[in-house]
Short mmCIF file of C-alpha atoms and ligand atoms in Angstrom, two decimals:
data_model
loop_
_atom_site.label_atom_id
_atom_site.label_comp_id
_atom_site.label_asym_id
_atom_site.label_seq_id
_atom_site.Cartn_x
_atom_site.Cartn_y
_atom_site.Cartn_z
CA UNK A 1468 27.27 7.83 4.59
CA UNK A 1469 29.27 6.62 1.55
CA UNK A 1470 29.09 9.15 -1.30
CA UNK A 1471 30.71 7.19 -3.70
CA UNK A 1472 27.43 4.57 -3.64
CA UNK A 1473 24.97 4.62 -7.05
CA UNK A 1474 21.39 3.75 -6.80
CA UNK A 1475 19.51 3.28 -9.73
CA UNK A 1476 15.57 3.48 -10.41
CA UNK A 1477 14.27 2.02 -13.46
CA UNK A 1478 11.26 3.50 -14.09
CA UNK A 1479 10.87 7.47 -14.19
CA UNK A 1480 7.31 7.51 -13.59
CA UNK A 1481 5.19 8.02 -9.75
CA UNK A 1482 6.70 5.55 -7.66
CA UNK A 1483 10.10 6.00 -9.20
CA UNK A 1484 9.79 9.78 -8.63
CA UNK A 1485 8.77 9.35 -5.73
CA UNK A 1486 11.85 7.33 -4.55
CA UNK A 1487 14.28 9.44 -6.05
CA UNK A 1488 12.71 12.28 -4.06
CA UNK A 1489 13.04 10.47 -0.98
CA UNK A 1490 16.45 9.41 -1.06
CA UNK A 1491 17.76 13.04 -1.33
CA UNK A 1492 14.90 13.89 1.51
CA UNK A 1493 16.82 11.47 3.25
CA UNK A 1494 20.16 12.73 2.98
CA UNK A 1495 21.55 10.19 0.59
CA UNK A 1496 24.60 12.04 -1.56
CA UNK A 1497 25.73 9.30 -3.70
CA UNK A 1498 24.80 9.04 -7.18
CA UNK A 1499 20.95 8.84 -7.94
CA UNK A 1500 20.45 7.70 -11.67
CA UNK A 1501 16.49 7.43 -12.71
CA UNK A 1502 16.37 6.24 -15.90
CA UNK A 1503 12.75 6.21 -17.75
CA UNK A 1504 11.84 5.13 -21.41
CA UNK A 1505 9.12 7.62 -21.94
CA UNK A 1506 10.49 11.12 -23.09
CA UNK A 1507 8.67 12.77 -20.42
CA UNK A 1508 9.76 13.71 -17.38
CA UNK A 1509 7.79 11.65 -14.46
CA UNK A 1510 3.97 12.10 -14.48
CA UNK A 1511 0.92 11.21 -13.07
CA UNK A 1512 -1.59 9.03 -15.09
CA UNK A 1513 -4.67 9.46 -13.29
CA UNK A 1514 -5.72 12.90 -15.26
CA UNK A 1515 -5.11 10.41 -19.05
CA UNK A 1516 -8.60 9.86 -18.57
CA UNK A 1517 -10.13 12.47 -17.18
CA UNK A 1518 -9.34 16.36 -17.32
CA UNK A 1519 -6.06 15.89 -18.96
CA UNK A 1520 -7.91 13.83 -21.96
CA UNK A 1521 -10.91 15.93 -22.21
CA UNK A 1522 -8.69 19.52 -22.72
CA UNK A 1523 -9.36 20.92 -19.59
CA UNK A 1524 -6.26 21.15 -17.70
CA UNK A 1525 -2.52 21.62 -19.73
CA UNK A 1526 0.13 19.31 -19.59
CA UNK A 1527 2.31 21.30 -16.99
CA UNK A 1528 -0.46 19.99 -14.55
CA UNK A 1529 0.34 15.96 -14.89
CA UNK A 1530 3.99 16.44 -14.08
CA UNK A 1531 4.93 14.79 -10.62
CA UNK A 1532 7.66 17.70 -9.99
CA UNK A 1533 8.83 21.03 -11.66
CA UNK A 1534 10.87 20.65 -14.49
CA UNK A 1535 14.25 22.29 -12.39
CA UNK A 1536 13.48 19.41 -9.34
CA UNK A 1537 15.74 16.83 -10.64
CA UNK A 1538 18.80 18.89 -11.39
CA UNK A 1539 18.51 20.91 -8.34
CA UNK A 1540 18.67 17.72 -6.25
CA UNK A 1541 21.50 16.14 -8.45
CA UNK A 1542 19.04 13.36 -9.61
CA UNK A 1543 20.34 12.16 -12.91
CA UNK A 1544 17.14 11.89 -15.07
CA UNK A 1545 17.94 9.84 -18.00
CA UNK A 1546 14.61 9.88 -20.48
CA UNK A 1547 14.03 7.78 -23.32
CA UNK A 1548 16.37 5.22 -22.22
CA UNK A 1549 15.49 2.11 -21.93
CA UNK A 1550 17.01 -0.84 -19.36
CA UNK A 1551 17.44 -4.10 -21.51
CA UNK A 1552 19.32 -6.30 -19.17
CA UNK A 1553 20.37 -6.83 -15.92
CA UNK A 1554 23.06 -8.72 -14.49
CA UNK A 1555 22.42 -9.32 -10.44
CA UNK A 1556 25.66 -11.23 -9.84
CA UNK A 1557 27.82 -8.56 -11.34
CA UNK A 1558 25.36 -5.73 -10.32
CA UNK A 1559 25.05 -4.10 -13.62
CA UNK A 1560 22.25 -2.55 -15.69
CA UNK A 1561 22.40 -2.36 -19.59
CA UNK A 1562 20.95 0.50 -21.50
CA UNK A 1563 19.49 0.52 -25.15
CA UNK A 1564 22.13 2.83 -26.24
CA UNK A 1565 24.73 0.18 -24.91
CA UNK A 1566 25.90 2.44 -21.65
CA UNK A 1567 26.40 -0.09 -18.83
CA UNK A 1568 25.82 0.84 -15.18
CA UNK A 1569 27.35 -0.72 -12.00
CA UNK A 1570 24.82 -0.11 -9.02
CA UNK A 1571 24.73 -0.61 -5.25
CA UNK A 1572 21.59 -0.70 -4.80
CA UNK A 1573 18.72 -1.07 -7.98
CA UNK A 1574 14.81 0.14 -7.59
CA UNK A 1575 12.46 -1.64 -10.46
CA UNK A 1576 9.73 0.56 -10.57
CA UNK A 1577 8.54 -0.46 -14.18
CA UNK A 1578 4.94 -0.04 -13.66
CA UNK A 1579 2.60 -2.12 -16.16
CA UNK A 1580 0.93 -2.36 -19.47
CA UNK A 1581 -1.93 -2.67 -21.02
CA UNK A 1582 -2.98 -6.01 -22.33
CA UNK A 1583 -3.43 -6.01 -25.97
CA UNK A 1584 -6.38 -7.58 -27.82
CA UNK A 1585 -5.22 -10.34 -30.37
CA UNK A 1586 -8.39 -10.52 -32.43
CA UNK A 1587 -9.18 -10.24 -35.94
CA UNK A 1588 -8.49 -6.43 -36.81
CA UNK A 1589 -6.82 -5.71 -33.72
CA UNK A 1590 -3.74 -4.30 -35.58
CA UNK A 1591 -6.17 -1.75 -37.89
CA UNK A 1592 -5.24 2.27 -37.38
CA UNK A 1593 -8.12 3.50 -34.77
CA UNK A 1594 -8.02 0.58 -32.27
CA UNK A 1595 -6.46 3.09 -29.61
CA UNK A 1596 -5.02 1.97 -26.04
CA UNK A 1597 -4.05 4.41 -23.34
CA UNK A 1598 -1.29 4.18 -20.82
CA UNK A 1599 0.77 7.39 -21.44
CA UNK A 1600 0.35 10.90 -21.96
CA UNK A 1601 1.46 10.15 -25.84
CA UNK A 1602 -1.64 7.94 -26.20
CA UNK A 1603 -3.89 10.28 -24.36
CA UNK A 1604 -3.24 13.01 -26.23
CA UNK A 1605 -3.96 10.86 -29.60
CA UNK A 1606 -7.13 10.04 -28.22
CA UNK A 1607 -7.78 13.45 -27.31
CA UNK A 1608 -6.87 14.39 -30.88
CA UNK A 1609 -9.88 11.76 -31.67
CA UNK A 1610 -12.41 13.19 -29.23
CA UNK A 1611 -11.67 16.72 -30.94
CA UNK A 1612 -13.13 15.25 -34.23
CA UNK A 1613 -16.12 14.10 -32.70
CA UNK A 1614 -17.92 10.90 -33.79
CA UNK A 1615 -18.64 7.57 -32.39
CA UNK A 1616 -16.51 5.28 -30.35
CA UNK A 1617 -16.69 1.60 -29.26
CA UNK A 1618 -14.94 0.91 -25.79
CA UNK A 1619 -13.89 -2.15 -25.42
CA UNK A 1620 -13.67 -3.39 -21.53
CA UNK A 1621 -15.88 -1.78 -18.68
CA UNK A 1622 -13.54 -1.59 -15.83
CA UNK A 1623 -11.64 1.62 -14.67
CA UNK A 1624 -10.33 2.80 -18.06
CA UNK A 1625 -13.02 1.82 -20.01
CA UNK A 1626 -15.85 3.46 -17.74
CA UNK A 1627 -13.70 6.80 -17.49
CA UNK A 1628 -12.81 7.00 -21.22
CA UNK A 1629 -16.50 6.11 -22.14
CA UNK A 1630 -17.18 9.32 -19.73
CA UNK A 1631 -15.13 11.62 -21.18
CA UNK A 1632 -15.88 10.61 -24.50
CA UNK A 1633 -19.73 11.20 -23.87
CA UNK A 1634 -18.92 14.60 -22.16
CA UNK A 1635 -17.05 15.42 -25.38
CA UNK A 1636 -20.48 14.79 -26.90
CA UNK A 1637 -19.46 11.75 -28.60
CA UNK A 1638 -21.77 9.02 -29.40
CA UNK A 1639 -20.55 6.02 -26.76
CA UNK A 1640 -20.78 2.15 -26.88
CA UNK A 1641 -19.24 -0.07 -24.20
CA UNK A 1642 -18.79 -3.72 -24.84
CA UNK A 1643 -18.15 -5.97 -21.97
CA UNK A 1644 -18.56 -9.86 -21.40
CA UNK A 1645 -19.36 -9.34 -17.83
CA UNK A 1646 -22.82 -8.43 -16.62
CA UNK A 1647 -22.33 -4.97 -15.35
CA UNK A 1648 -19.50 -2.78 -15.48
CA UNK A 1649 -16.53 -2.81 -13.12
CA UNK A 1650 -17.90 -6.52 -12.02
CA UNK A 1651 -14.58 -7.72 -11.06
CA UNK A 1652 -14.09 -5.38 -8.09
CA UNK A 1653 -17.69 -4.01 -7.51
CA UNK A 1654 -19.59 -6.81 -7.52
CA UNK A 1655 -22.87 -6.81 -9.32
CA UNK A 1656 -24.74 -4.77 -7.04
CA UNK A 1657 -22.45 -1.61 -6.95
CA UNK A 1658 -21.41 -2.32 -10.70
CA UNK A 1659 -25.13 -2.05 -11.74
CA UNK A 1660 -24.72 1.56 -10.26
CA UNK A 1661 -22.16 2.41 -12.04
CA UNK A 1662 -23.99 0.94 -15.67
CA UNK A 1663 -27.12 3.25 -14.65
CA UNK A 1664 -25.02 5.83 -14.54
CA UNK A 1665 -23.51 5.63 -17.87
CA UNK A 1666 -27.12 4.77 -19.38
CA UNK A 1667 -28.28 8.07 -17.99
CA UNK A 1668 -25.67 10.12 -19.61
CA UNK A 1669 -26.57 8.08 -22.96
CA UNK A 1670 -24.01 5.62 -23.04
CA UNK A 1671 -24.88 2.68 -25.11
CA UNK A 1672 -24.09 -0.29 -22.76
CA UNK A 1673 -23.57 -3.73 -24.23
CA UNK A 1674 -22.97 -5.97 -21.17
CA UNK A 1675 -23.13 -9.65 -21.30
CA UNK A 1676 -20.94 -9.36 -25.03
CA UNK A 1677 -17.69 -9.82 -26.04
CA UNK A 1678 -15.71 -8.71 -28.81
CA UNK A 1679 -14.96 -10.95 -32.12
CA UNK A 1680 -13.43 -8.63 -34.51
CA UNK A 1681 -12.34 -5.38 -35.80
CA UNK A 1682 -13.18 -4.66 -39.35
CA UNK A 1683 -12.38 -1.60 -41.79
CA UNK A 1684 -9.98 -1.04 -44.60
CA UNK A 1685 -6.66 0.71 -43.56
CA UNK A 1686 -8.44 1.96 -40.44
CA UNK A 1687 -11.30 0.42 -38.08
CA UNK A 1688 -14.80 1.11 -39.27
CA UNK A 1689 -16.75 -1.31 -37.51
CA UNK A 1690 -16.46 -3.87 -34.40
CA UNK A 1691 -18.26 -7.39 -34.40
CA UNK A 1692 -19.73 -8.94 -31.32
CA UNK A 1693 -19.45 -12.28 -30.40
CA UNK A 1694 -23.39 -12.45 -30.83
CA UNK A 1695 -22.98 -11.25 -34.33
CA UNK A 1696 -24.12 -7.61 -33.75
CA UNK A 1697 -22.07 -4.55 -35.53
CA UNK A 1698 -21.57 -1.27 -34.94
CA UNK A 1699 -20.02 1.30 -37.05
CA UNK A 1700 -17.27 3.86 -35.27
CA UNK A 1701 -14.80 5.77 -36.05
CA UNK A 1702 -12.35 4.52 -33.51
CA UNK A 1703 -11.97 2.33 -30.75
CA UNK A 1704 -10.55 2.01 -27.25
CA UNK A 1705 -9.41 -0.71 -25.65
CA UNK A 1706 -9.37 -1.18 -21.62
CA UNK A 1707 -9.42 -4.79 -21.06
CA UNK A 1708 -6.28 -4.43 -17.87
CA UNK A 1709 -3.04 -4.46 -17.50
CA UNK A 1710 0.09 -6.98 -16.97
CA UNK A 1711 3.19 -5.79 -15.01
CA UNK A 1712 6.15 -5.26 -16.89
CA UNK A 1713 8.21 -8.07 -15.42
CA UNK A 1714 10.49 -9.05 -18.35
CA UNK A 1715 13.77 -7.32 -17.35
CA UNK A 1716 13.41 -9.18 -13.83
CA UNK A 1717 12.45 -12.54 -15.30
CA UNK A 1718 15.66 -11.89 -17.42
CA UNK A 1719 17.80 -11.47 -14.39
CA UNK A 1720 16.40 -14.37 -12.90
CA UNK A 1721 14.50 -12.34 -10.12
CA UNK A 1722 11.18 -14.26 -8.51
CA UNK A 1723 8.40 -13.75 -10.70
CA UNK A 1724 4.88 -14.03 -10.13
CA UNK A 1725 1.99 -11.70 -11.22
CA UNK A 1726 4.71 -9.27 -10.70
CA UNK A 1727 8.34 -8.89 -9.27
CA UNK A 1728 8.26 -10.30 -5.71
CA UNK A 1729 9.06 -8.13 -2.93
CA UNK A 1730 8.46 -8.47 0.96
CA UNK A 1731 6.92 -5.84 3.01
CA UNK A 1732 10.13 -3.66 2.65
CA UNK A 1733 9.92 -3.94 -0.90
CA UNK A 1734 13.46 -5.65 -1.09
CA UNK A 1735 13.61 -8.61 -3.74
CA UNK A 1736 15.25 -11.68 -2.81
CA UNK A 1737 18.37 -10.96 -4.58
CA UNK A 1738 20.44 -8.52 -2.82
CA UNK A 1739 20.71 -4.94 -3.83
CA UNK A 1740 17.27 -4.99 -5.60
CA UNK A 1741 14.02 -3.47 -4.78
CA UNK A 1742 10.40 -3.07 -6.66
CA UNK A 1743 7.54 -0.74 -6.27
CA UNK A 1744 4.06 0.41 -7.66
CA UNK A 1745 2.28 -1.33 -10.17
CA UNK A 1746 4.94 -3.90 -11.01
CA UNK A 1747 5.40 -5.23 -7.42
CA UNK A 1748 3.90 -7.94 -5.73
CA UNK A 1749 4.62 -7.26 -2.15
CA UNK A 1750 3.47 -9.13 1.24
CA UNK A 1751 0.94 -7.32 2.98
CA UNK A 1752 1.17 -7.57 6.52
CA UNK A 1753 -2.47 -6.99 7.23
CA UNK A 1754 -3.42 -9.47 4.79
CA UNK A 1755 -0.93 -11.90 5.56
CA UNK A 1756 -0.27 -12.55 1.62
CA UNK A 1757 1.32 -10.82 -1.69
CA UNK A 1758 -0.84 -8.52 -3.17
CA UNK A 1759 -0.17 -6.33 -6.36
CA UNK A 1760 -2.16 -3.00 -6.32
CA UNK A 1761 -2.55 -1.19 -9.68
CA UNK A 1762 -3.58 2.07 -8.55
CA UNK A 1763 -1.92 5.77 -8.03
CA UNK A 1764 -1.54 5.91 -4.14
CA UNK A 1765 0.39 2.73 -4.08
CA UNK A 1766 3.08 3.88 -6.43
CA UNK A 1767 2.86 7.50 -4.39
CA UNK A 1768 3.62 5.59 -1.21
CA UNK A 1769 5.20 3.02 -2.04
CA UNK A 1770 8.02 4.95 -3.43
CA UNK A 1771 9.38 6.39 -0.52
CA UNK A 1772 9.38 3.14 1.24
CA UNK A 1773 11.08 1.36 -1.21
CA UNK A 1774 13.78 4.33 -0.75
CA UNK A 1775 14.08 3.89 3.13
CA UNK A 1776 14.71 0.12 2.74
CA UNK A 1777 17.71 0.72 -0.13
CA UNK A 1778 19.08 3.48 2.12
CA UNK A 1779 19.34 0.32 5.02
CA UNK A 1780 16.65 1.82 7.22
CA UNK A 1781 13.34 -0.41 6.13
CA UNK A 1782 9.83 0.83 6.57
CA UNK A 1783 7.16 -1.98 6.49
CA UNK A 1784 4.39 -1.07 3.78
CA UNK A 1785 0.94 -1.97 4.97
CA UNK A 1786 -1.31 0.57 4.07
CA UNK A 1787 -4.51 -0.52 2.61
CA UNK A 1788 -5.12 -0.66 -1.18
CA UNK A 1789 -7.24 2.53 -2.09
CA UNK A 1790 -8.38 4.14 -5.25
CA UNK A 1791 -10.00 6.58 -6.42
CA UNK A 1792 -12.37 7.36 -9.81
CA UNK A 1793 -14.09 10.04 -11.50
CA UNK A 1794 -16.67 9.72 -13.99
CA UNK A 1795 -19.16 12.35 -14.95
CA UNK A 1796 -20.05 14.19 -11.66
CA UNK A 1797 -19.84 11.29 -9.62
CA UNK A 1798 -16.63 10.85 -7.80
CA UNK A 1799 -15.84 7.87 -5.29
CA UNK A 1800 -13.00 6.57 -3.18
CA UNK A 1801 -12.59 2.79 -2.80
CA UNK A 1802 -10.61 1.04 0.20
CA UNK A 1803 -9.68 -2.34 1.11
CA UNK A 1804 -9.23 -5.30 -0.82
CA UNK A 1805 -12.65 -7.35 -1.21
CA UNK A 1806 -11.59 -10.92 -3.07
CA UNK A 1807 -14.91 -12.48 -1.35
CA UNK A 1808 -17.81 -10.97 0.61
CA UNK A 1809 -21.18 -12.44 1.61
CA UNK A 1810 -23.45 -8.84 0.78
CA UNK A 1811 -23.13 -5.08 0.42
CA UNK A 1812 -24.62 -2.72 2.65
CA UNK A 1813 -25.64 0.73 1.57
CA UNK A 1814 -25.50 4.10 3.56
CA UNK A 1815 -27.68 6.13 1.36
CA UNK A 1816 -29.77 5.59 -1.72
CA UNK A 1817 -27.26 4.79 -4.44
CA UNK A 1818 -30.05 5.98 -6.78
CA UNK A 1819 -29.05 9.43 -5.47
CA UNK A 1820 -25.52 8.86 -6.31
CA UNK A 1821 -24.62 10.19 -2.84
CA UNK A 1822 -23.78 6.96 -0.47
CA UNK A 1823 -21.14 4.73 0.75
CA UNK A 1824 -21.05 1.05 -0.04
CA UNK A 1825 -19.66 -1.42 2.71
CA UNK A 1826 -18.52 -5.30 1.40
CA UNK A 1827 -18.50 -7.51 4.44
CA UNK A 1828 -17.50 -10.92 4.97
CA UNK A 1829 -19.50 -12.40 7.87
CA UNK A 1830 -19.74 -9.11 10.56
CA UNK A 1831 -16.39 -7.54 9.39
CA UNK A 1832 -16.36 -4.77 6.90
CA UNK A 1833 -13.34 -5.74 3.84
CA UNK A 1834 -14.13 -3.08 1.52
CA UNK A 1835 -15.59 0.21 1.48
CA UNK A 1836 -16.41 2.69 -1.14
CA UNK A 1837 -17.62 6.30 -0.73
CA UNK A 1838 -19.47 7.93 -3.89
CA UNK A 1839 -19.83 11.88 -3.74
CA UNK A 1840 -19.62 11.71 -0.07
CA UNK A 1841 -16.33 12.91 1.33
CA UNK A 1842 -14.24 12.87 4.34
CA UNK A 1843 -15.18 9.44 4.99
CA UNK A 1844 -12.35 7.01 3.96
CA UNK A 1845 -10.09 7.56 7.21
CA UNK A 1846 -13.28 6.26 9.12
CA UNK A 1847 -13.78 3.41 6.46
CA UNK A 1848 -10.10 2.10 6.81
CA UNK A 1849 -10.07 2.35 10.45
CA UNK A 1850 -13.07 -0.13 10.50
CA UNK A 1851 -11.47 -2.60 7.99
CA UNK A 1852 -8.08 -2.29 9.85
CA UNK A 1853 -9.81 -3.08 13.32
CA UNK A 1854 -11.69 -5.62 12.14
CA UNK A 1855 -14.51 -4.24 14.11
CA UNK A 1856 -17.62 -5.98 14.64
CA UNK A 1857 -20.38 -4.19 13.11
CA UNK A 1858 -24.29 -4.08 12.77
CA UNK A 1859 -25.22 -3.97 9.55
CA UNK A 1860 -28.46 -1.64 10.59
CA UNK A 1861 -25.78 0.73 12.22
CA UNK A 1862 -23.70 0.62 9.09
CA UNK A 1863 -26.61 1.94 7.10
CA UNK A 1864 -27.68 4.51 9.35
CA UNK A 1865 -26.69 7.65 8.32
CA UNK A 1866 -27.26 9.22 11.75
CA UNK A 1867 -24.72 6.84 13.41
CA UNK A 1868 -21.77 8.33 12.45
CA UNK A 1869 -18.72 5.85 11.19
CA UNK A 1870 -16.58 7.25 13.76
CA UNK A 1871 -18.53 5.89 16.40
CA UNK A 1872 -18.53 2.18 15.03
CA UNK A 1873 -14.78 2.23 15.23
CA UNK A 1874 -13.10 1.84 18.48
CA UNK A 1875 -11.96 5.18 20.36
CA UNK A 1876 -8.19 4.19 20.30
CA UNK A 1877 -7.94 3.10 16.73
CA UNK A 1878 -5.49 5.66 14.67
CA UNK A 1879 -5.81 6.99 11.16
CA UNK A 1880 -4.54 4.25 9.15
CA UNK A 1881 -5.24 5.63 5.55
C1 LIG B 31 -5.29 6.23 -18.06
C2 LIG B 31 -4.76 6.20 -16.45
C3 LIG B 31 -6.04 6.66 -15.68
C4 LIG B 31 -5.62 6.27 -14.26
N1 LIG B 31 -6.64 6.91 -13.60
C5 LIG B 31 -6.40 6.19 -12.08
C6 LIG B 31 -7.08 6.81 -11.10
O1 LIG B 31 -7.94 7.23 -11.28
N2 LIG B 31 -7.14 6.11 -9.38
C7 LIG B 31 -5.83 5.17 -9.53
O2 LIG B 31 -5.78 5.17 -8.22
N3 LIG B 31 -5.20 4.71 -10.56
C8 LIG B 31 -4.94 5.43 -11.65
N4 LIG B 31 -4.48 4.91 -12.36
C9 LIG B 31 -3.07 3.95 -12.37
C10 LIG B 31 -2.08 4.51 -11.79
O3 LIG B 31 -2.14 5.53 -12.89
C11 LIG B 31 -1.31 3.70 -11.87
O4 LIG B 31 -1.00 2.69 -10.75
C12 LIG B 31 0.51 4.27 -11.52
O5 LIG B 31 0.70 4.71 -13.02
C13 LIG B 31 1.54 3.45 -11.21
O6 LIG B 31 2.65 3.71 -11.23
P1 LIG B 31 4.20 3.05 -11.13
O7 LIG B 31 5.34 4.22 -10.72
O8 LIG B 31 3.99 1.93 -10.53
O9 LIG B 31 4.03 2.53 -13.04
P2 LIG B 31 4.24 3.34 -14.40
O10 LIG B 31 2.99 4.35 -14.05
O11 LIG B 31 3.28 2.34 -15.37
O12 LIG B 31 5.43 3.83 -15.05
C14 LIG B 31 6.40 2.78 -15.23
C15 LIG B 31 7.59 3.67 -16.12
O13 LIG B 31 8.73 2.72 -16.57
C16 LIG B 31 9.00 3.22 -17.48
N5 LIG B 31 9.69 1.86 -17.77
C17 LIG B 31 9.41 0.57 -17.79
N6 LIG B 31 10.34 -0.39 -18.18
C18 LIG B 31 11.38 0.56 -18.58
C19 LIG B 31 12.58 0.11 -18.89
N7 LIG B 31 13.03 -1.39 -19.18
N8 LIG B 31 13.60 1.10 -18.83
C20 LIG B 31 12.96 2.21 -18.63
N9 LIG B 31 12.06 2.86 -18.36
C21 LIG B 31 11.36 1.33 -18.19
C22 LIG B 31 7.44 3.24 -18.38
O14 LIG B 31 7.96 3.59 -19.68
C23 LIG B 31 6.91 4.18 -17.69
O15 LIG B 31 7.13 5.30 -17.56
C24 LIG B 31 -4.35 5.09 -14.07
C25 LIG B 31 -3.81 4.77 -15.04
C26 LIG B 31 -3.94 5.09 -16.15
C27 LIG B 31 -3.02 4.83 -17.33
#
């Protein structure tokens, strides 16, 4: 393998760091440059709304690799540097400090950024967002002071921040125009379980209500809802979804549509360019369509696949979408991708907060979620991937092993 080649990775986060690790593990001995806009070496974001936010684990626990990892592998980690323009014909990337880097292969792992609320008062001090470790530090400092927080959005980030804030003893109000938390992904039945969990922990859940404005002097003091109510608060956290960072790719003329378009090897249509993680809208062979997944496991596993494609040894990325969430003492894992379903079957009573929910379309399981039940995600994923025809009563019956619902020859697909 030629050692004078340069592989650039833009986005020093989970997907980028795993790609750099894989390039070296696979024996690539050319230049590997990993460029990150943040000042931190690559870290994982899930703890930022959970134990790290609550001050239960220290900073060292969030990093993807130990401090010396990159130098030891001759990975040129450039932190605090933003890639500002890309010329794919010349294979040249420009950084914000004026440096221009030629590349043989380029991987974009630029991630996603929070949607901003553009409503009256949106710029007031104390209206916070959560994406980076710096955001989490700023939010933790607010939690330390106590008081009342209004969380806008009952998606994963909003729900986890609400839980962490309650665990730290704050008064918490959650506002969302949908009827139950997490409704878009889980639907109303399972979303209602999460609503009840939050209500039981003392969160005021204002579902079916939008936010009209933030009001206050220099800093936010109250939130006005679309139905005319007002809620006093010390600060606000907004968690209303993210959008893929596609600016650099679009400027360079790469195909972009809800993310950077890539094939099942994570290769873009432009020679030498690849994308992975939250930023990539990748063709998924199992679903036979492009999907963009905004979850930790996707970034973790796509990084290495992109690296192998850069090396000319392409794998196919066909893992089923998977994510996890922890709220209070309720942990869950979700596998699959259910855009439409006709019913939900429960194994176990949701009221006990120890159950599995299956989303079905016809007689097939399209997604499954285990809540405070462990070591079943492989079996759930096999059910989905095998397209096994299931009987609702057997699916619901805890005495029927999930393994028995899956044909014996189905391998682990997690
Ligand atoms: C608070 C929080 C909690 C989460 N919890 C969970 C969870 O419980 N379970 C789960 O499955 N997922 C969770 N996620 C989602 C998960 O963290 C993301 O899917 C994952 O971080 C995506 O990784 P990534 O490497 O694709 O991109 P990102 O993590 O978004 O990183 C991209 C990096 O690229 C950098 N960058 C962008 N543009 C440029 C540029 N032009 N030049 C240089 N650098 C650039 C950015 O600064 C950033 O550091 C959570 C996310 C957050 C924010």
